Amino acid sequence: MEFREAMARRHSVRDFADRPVEDEVLRSILDVAVTAPSWSNTQPYQLAIAQGAVLEDLRAELPRRFDRAAALQRAPMLTKARAWLSRDGLPDGDFKPVLKYPRDLQPRRVATGRGLYELLGIGRHDYQARHQQMAENFRFFGAPVAIFVFVHEGLGVYSVLDAGVFLQSLMLAATDAGLGSCAQGALALWRSPLDQHFDIPERYKLLFGISIGYPSNHRVNQFQPDKLGVDKLLIPTRPA
Ligand SMILES: Cc1cc2nc3c(=O)[nH]c(=O)nc-3n(C[C@H](O)[C@H](O)[C@H](O)COP(=O)(O)O)c2cc1C
């Protein structure tokens, strides 16, 4: 596939076909992605691949955690305080989730969310349907493979940068192989379920997950939010 075609065809897939990803195909896209550049060539990330029984266990456990956290949000103050003290039901990821978006970025976030819900016919105040759609994150949108990416804390933001370069490389390789993918910050909300299945090396922190599989024909996969053009992202020079 031509590079430009792969760039244009890649988009976030949020519903996957009931079809496994062949081992050799998965291996081949990973082999391509690990050629990505990184800070001093350190490749400061580690990958945990969930498939089969491990994935099914996570697909059961993570939505439970999400439901519980959502219920807590609506609970009386005392219940919330107890949960906060015991950390019971609250996210236990390595990085703090973004709860409040910066004011200048919020409109972009709102427009993207609105576009997705409109496409799915979910009304603005239909909290139940919104919750269900959000919960699909924790079911990996039905994907047969999920990859969790951990970054070395010792390189600070640079390992995060490298993981981003790796992420796009992996998603493009997946597109080239006819696969779909969705990068998911949501999959970094809970770390403890992963510790039950993987011996994650010390000093590696969970940054995001990626669901991978063959895209289904569901209309959610037609969602393609518009992007800011280059002109909107350029910082003009100061007048002399
Ligand atoms: C680091 C990162 C985290 C993301 N987290 C999520 C997520 O948790 N759930 C989700 O549905 N999409 C997630 N996305 C997908 C973005 O919403 C998507 O990339 C954006 O809306 C642009 O759409 P496109 O990927 O189709 O071009 C994430 C993307 C990135 C790069």
GROMACS .gro file of N, CA and C and ligand atoms in nm, residues 7 9-14 108 112-113 116 133-134 136-138 141 164 167-168 171 181-188 207-209 221 223-227, ligand 1:
model
  145
    7MET      N    1  -0.203   0.632   0.517
    7MET     CA    2  -0.235   0.746   0.607
    7MET      C    3  -0.382   0.783   0.595
    9ARG      N    4  -0.630   0.597   0.480
    9ARG     CA    5  -0.725   0.489   0.515
    9ARG      C    6  -0.728   0.461   0.664
   10ARG      N    7  -0.620   0.490   0.736
   10ARG     CA    8  -0.622   0.464   0.880
   10ARG      C    9  -0.721   0.555   0.950
   11HIS      N   10  -0.808   0.499   1.024
   11HIS     CA   11  -0.893   0.577   1.112
   11HIS      C   12  -0.929   0.486   1.229
   12SER      N   13  -0.982   0.544   1.334
   12SER     CA   14  -1.012   0.463   1.451
   12SER      C   15  -1.129   0.369   1.424
   13VAL      N   16  -1.108   0.242   1.452
   13VAL     CA   17  -1.212   0.140   1.431
   13VAL      C   18  -1.273   0.106   1.567
   14ARG      N   19  -1.404   0.117   1.577
   14ARG     CA   20  -1.470   0.094   1.706
   14ARG      C   21  -1.574  -0.019   1.698
  108ARG      N   22  -1.278   2.116   2.057
  108ARG     CA   23  -1.240   2.008   1.964
  108ARG      C   24  -1.287   1.874   2.018
  112THR      N   25  -1.580   1.629   1.849
  112THR     CA   26  -1.550   1.490   1.812
  112THR      C   27  -1.651   1.395   1.878
  113GLY      N   28  -1.673   1.415   2.007
  113GLY     CA   29  -1.769   1.329   2.079
  113GLY      C   30  -1.908   1.344   2.021
  116LEU      N   31  -1.947   1.159   1.690
  116LEU     CA   32  -1.958   1.014   1.707
  116LEU      C   33  -2.098   0.975   1.754
  133GLN      N   34  -2.186   0.312   2.517
  133GLN     CA   35  -2.088   0.331   2.410
  133GLN      C   36  -1.948   0.345   2.469
  134MET      N   37  -1.937   0.421   2.578
  134MET     CA   38  -1.807   0.438   2.644
  134MET      C   39  -1.757   0.303   2.696
  136GLU      N   40  -1.793   0.024   2.571
  136GLU     CA   41  -1.738  -0.060   2.463
  136GLU      C   42  -1.586  -0.053   2.459
  137ASN      N   43  -1.530   0.061   2.504
  137ASN     CA   44  -1.384   0.071   2.515
  137ASN      C   45  -1.326  -0.047   2.592
  138PHE      N   46  -1.397  -0.082   2.701
  138PHE     CA   47  -1.343  -0.182   2.794
  138PHE      C   48  -1.375  -0.324   2.747
  141PHE      N   49  -1.408  -0.308   2.194
  141PHE     CA   50  -1.492  -0.294   2.075
  141PHE      C   51  -1.506  -0.427   2.001
  164GLY      N   52   0.437   0.715   2.124
  164GLY     CA   53   0.347   0.773   2.024
  164GLY      C   54   0.394   0.743   1.882
  167LEU      N   55   0.316   0.392   1.825
  167LEU     CA   56   0.172   0.372   1.807
  167LEU      C   57   0.129   0.398   1.663
  168GLN      N   58   0.170   0.512   1.609
  168GLN     CA   59   0.129   0.543   1.471
  168GLN      C   60   0.191   0.443   1.373
  171MET      N   61  -0.021   0.136   1.390
  171MET     CA   62  -0.153   0.152   1.329
  171MET      C   63  -0.143   0.156   1.176
  181SER      N   64  -0.768  -0.059   1.382
  181SER     CA   65  -0.713  -0.041   1.517
  181SER      C   66  -0.779   0.078   1.584
  182CYS      N   67  -0.774   0.079   1.715
  182CYS     CA   68  -0.815   0.198   1.789
  182CYS      C   69  -0.721   0.216   1.906
  183ALA      N   70  -0.649   0.329   1.906
  183ALA     CA   71  -0.567   0.366   2.022
  183ALA      C   72  -0.664   0.402   2.133
  184GLN      N   73  -0.635   0.359   2.256
  184GLN     CA   74  -0.730   0.384   2.365
  184GLN      C   75  -0.659   0.426   2.494
  185GLY      N   76  -0.670   0.555   2.523
  185GLY     CA   77  -0.623   0.603   2.653
  185GLY      C   78  -0.707   0.540   2.763
  186ALA      N   79  -0.833   0.511   2.731
  186ALA     CA   80  -0.924   0.453   2.832
  186ALA      C   81  -0.867   0.324   2.890
  187LEU      N   82  -0.789   0.252   2.809
  187LEU     CA   83  -0.738   0.123   2.856
  187LEU      C   84  -0.623   0.138   2.955
  188ALA      N   85  -0.586   0.262   2.985
  188ALA     CA   86  -0.482   0.284   3.087
  188ALA      C   87  -0.543   0.322   3.222
  207LEU      N   88   0.062   0.328   2.961
  207LEU     CA   89   0.028   0.455   2.895
  207LEU      C   90  -0.102   0.448   2.815
  208PHE      N   91  -0.121   0.342   2.737
  208PHE     CA   92  -0.245   0.326   2.659
  208PHE      C   93  -0.257   0.182   2.611
  209GLY      N   94  -0.371   0.152   2.554
  209GLY     CA   95  -0.390   0.022   2.492
  209GLY      C   96  -0.432   0.044   2.347
  221ASN      N   97  -1.776   0.266   1.224
  221ASN     CA   98  -1.645   0.270   1.159
  221ASN      C   99  -1.638   0.370   1.044
  223PHE      N  100  -1.706   0.675   1.103
  223PHE     CA  101  -1.680   0.804   1.168
  223PHE      C  102  -1.538   0.853   1.136
  224GLN      N  103  -1.533   0.970   1.078
  224GLN     CA  104  -1.403   1.028   1.045
  224GLN      C  105  -1.408   1.176   1.082
  225PRO      N  106  -1.372   1.207   1.205
  225PRO     CA  107  -1.379   1.348   1.247
  225PRO      C  108  -1.284   1.434   1.165
  226ASP      N  109  -1.326   1.558   1.141
  226ASP     CA  110  -1.238   1.644   1.061
  226ASP      C  111  -1.114   1.682   1.142
  227LYS      N  112  -1.010   1.715   1.070
  227LYS     CA  113  -0.882   1.752   1.133
  227LYS      C  114  -0.852   1.897   1.103
  241LIG     C1  115  -0.331   0.841   2.247
  241LIG     C2  116  -0.472   0.821   2.199
  241LIG     C3  117  -0.571   0.781   2.287
  241LIG     C4  118  -0.702   0.758   2.242
  241LIG     N1  119  -0.796   0.710   2.329
  241LIG     C5  120  -0.917   0.674   2.283
  241LIG     C6  121  -1.010   0.607   2.367
  241LIG     O1  122  -0.985   0.584   2.485
  241LIG     N2  123  -1.130   0.569   2.314
  241LIG     C7  124  -1.162   0.592   2.182
  241LIG     O2  125  -1.271   0.554   2.140
  241LIG     N3  126  -1.075   0.657   2.099
  241LIG     C8  127  -0.954   0.695   2.146
  241LIG     N4  128  -0.862   0.753   2.062
  241LIG     C9  129  -0.897   0.774   1.922
  241LIG    C10  130  -0.921   0.922   1.893
  241LIG     O3  131  -1.048   0.960   1.941
  241LIG    C11  132  -0.910   0.942   1.742
  241LIG     O4  133  -0.778   0.917   1.703
  241LIG    C12  134  -0.950   1.081   1.697
  241LIG     O5  135  -1.086   1.106   1.724
  241LIG    C13  136  -0.924   1.101   1.549
  241LIG     O6  137  -0.994   1.004   1.474
  241LIG     P1  138  -0.918   0.903   1.378
  241LIG     O7  139  -0.828   0.816   1.462
  241LIG     O8  140  -1.029   0.823   1.317
  241LIG     O9  141  -0.840   0.982   1.280
  241LIG    C14  142  -0.733   0.780   2.105
  241LIG    C15  143  -0.633   0.822   2.018
  241LIG    C16  144  -0.504   0.842   2.062
  241LIG    C17  145  -0.398   0.882   1.963
   0.00000   0.00000   0.00000
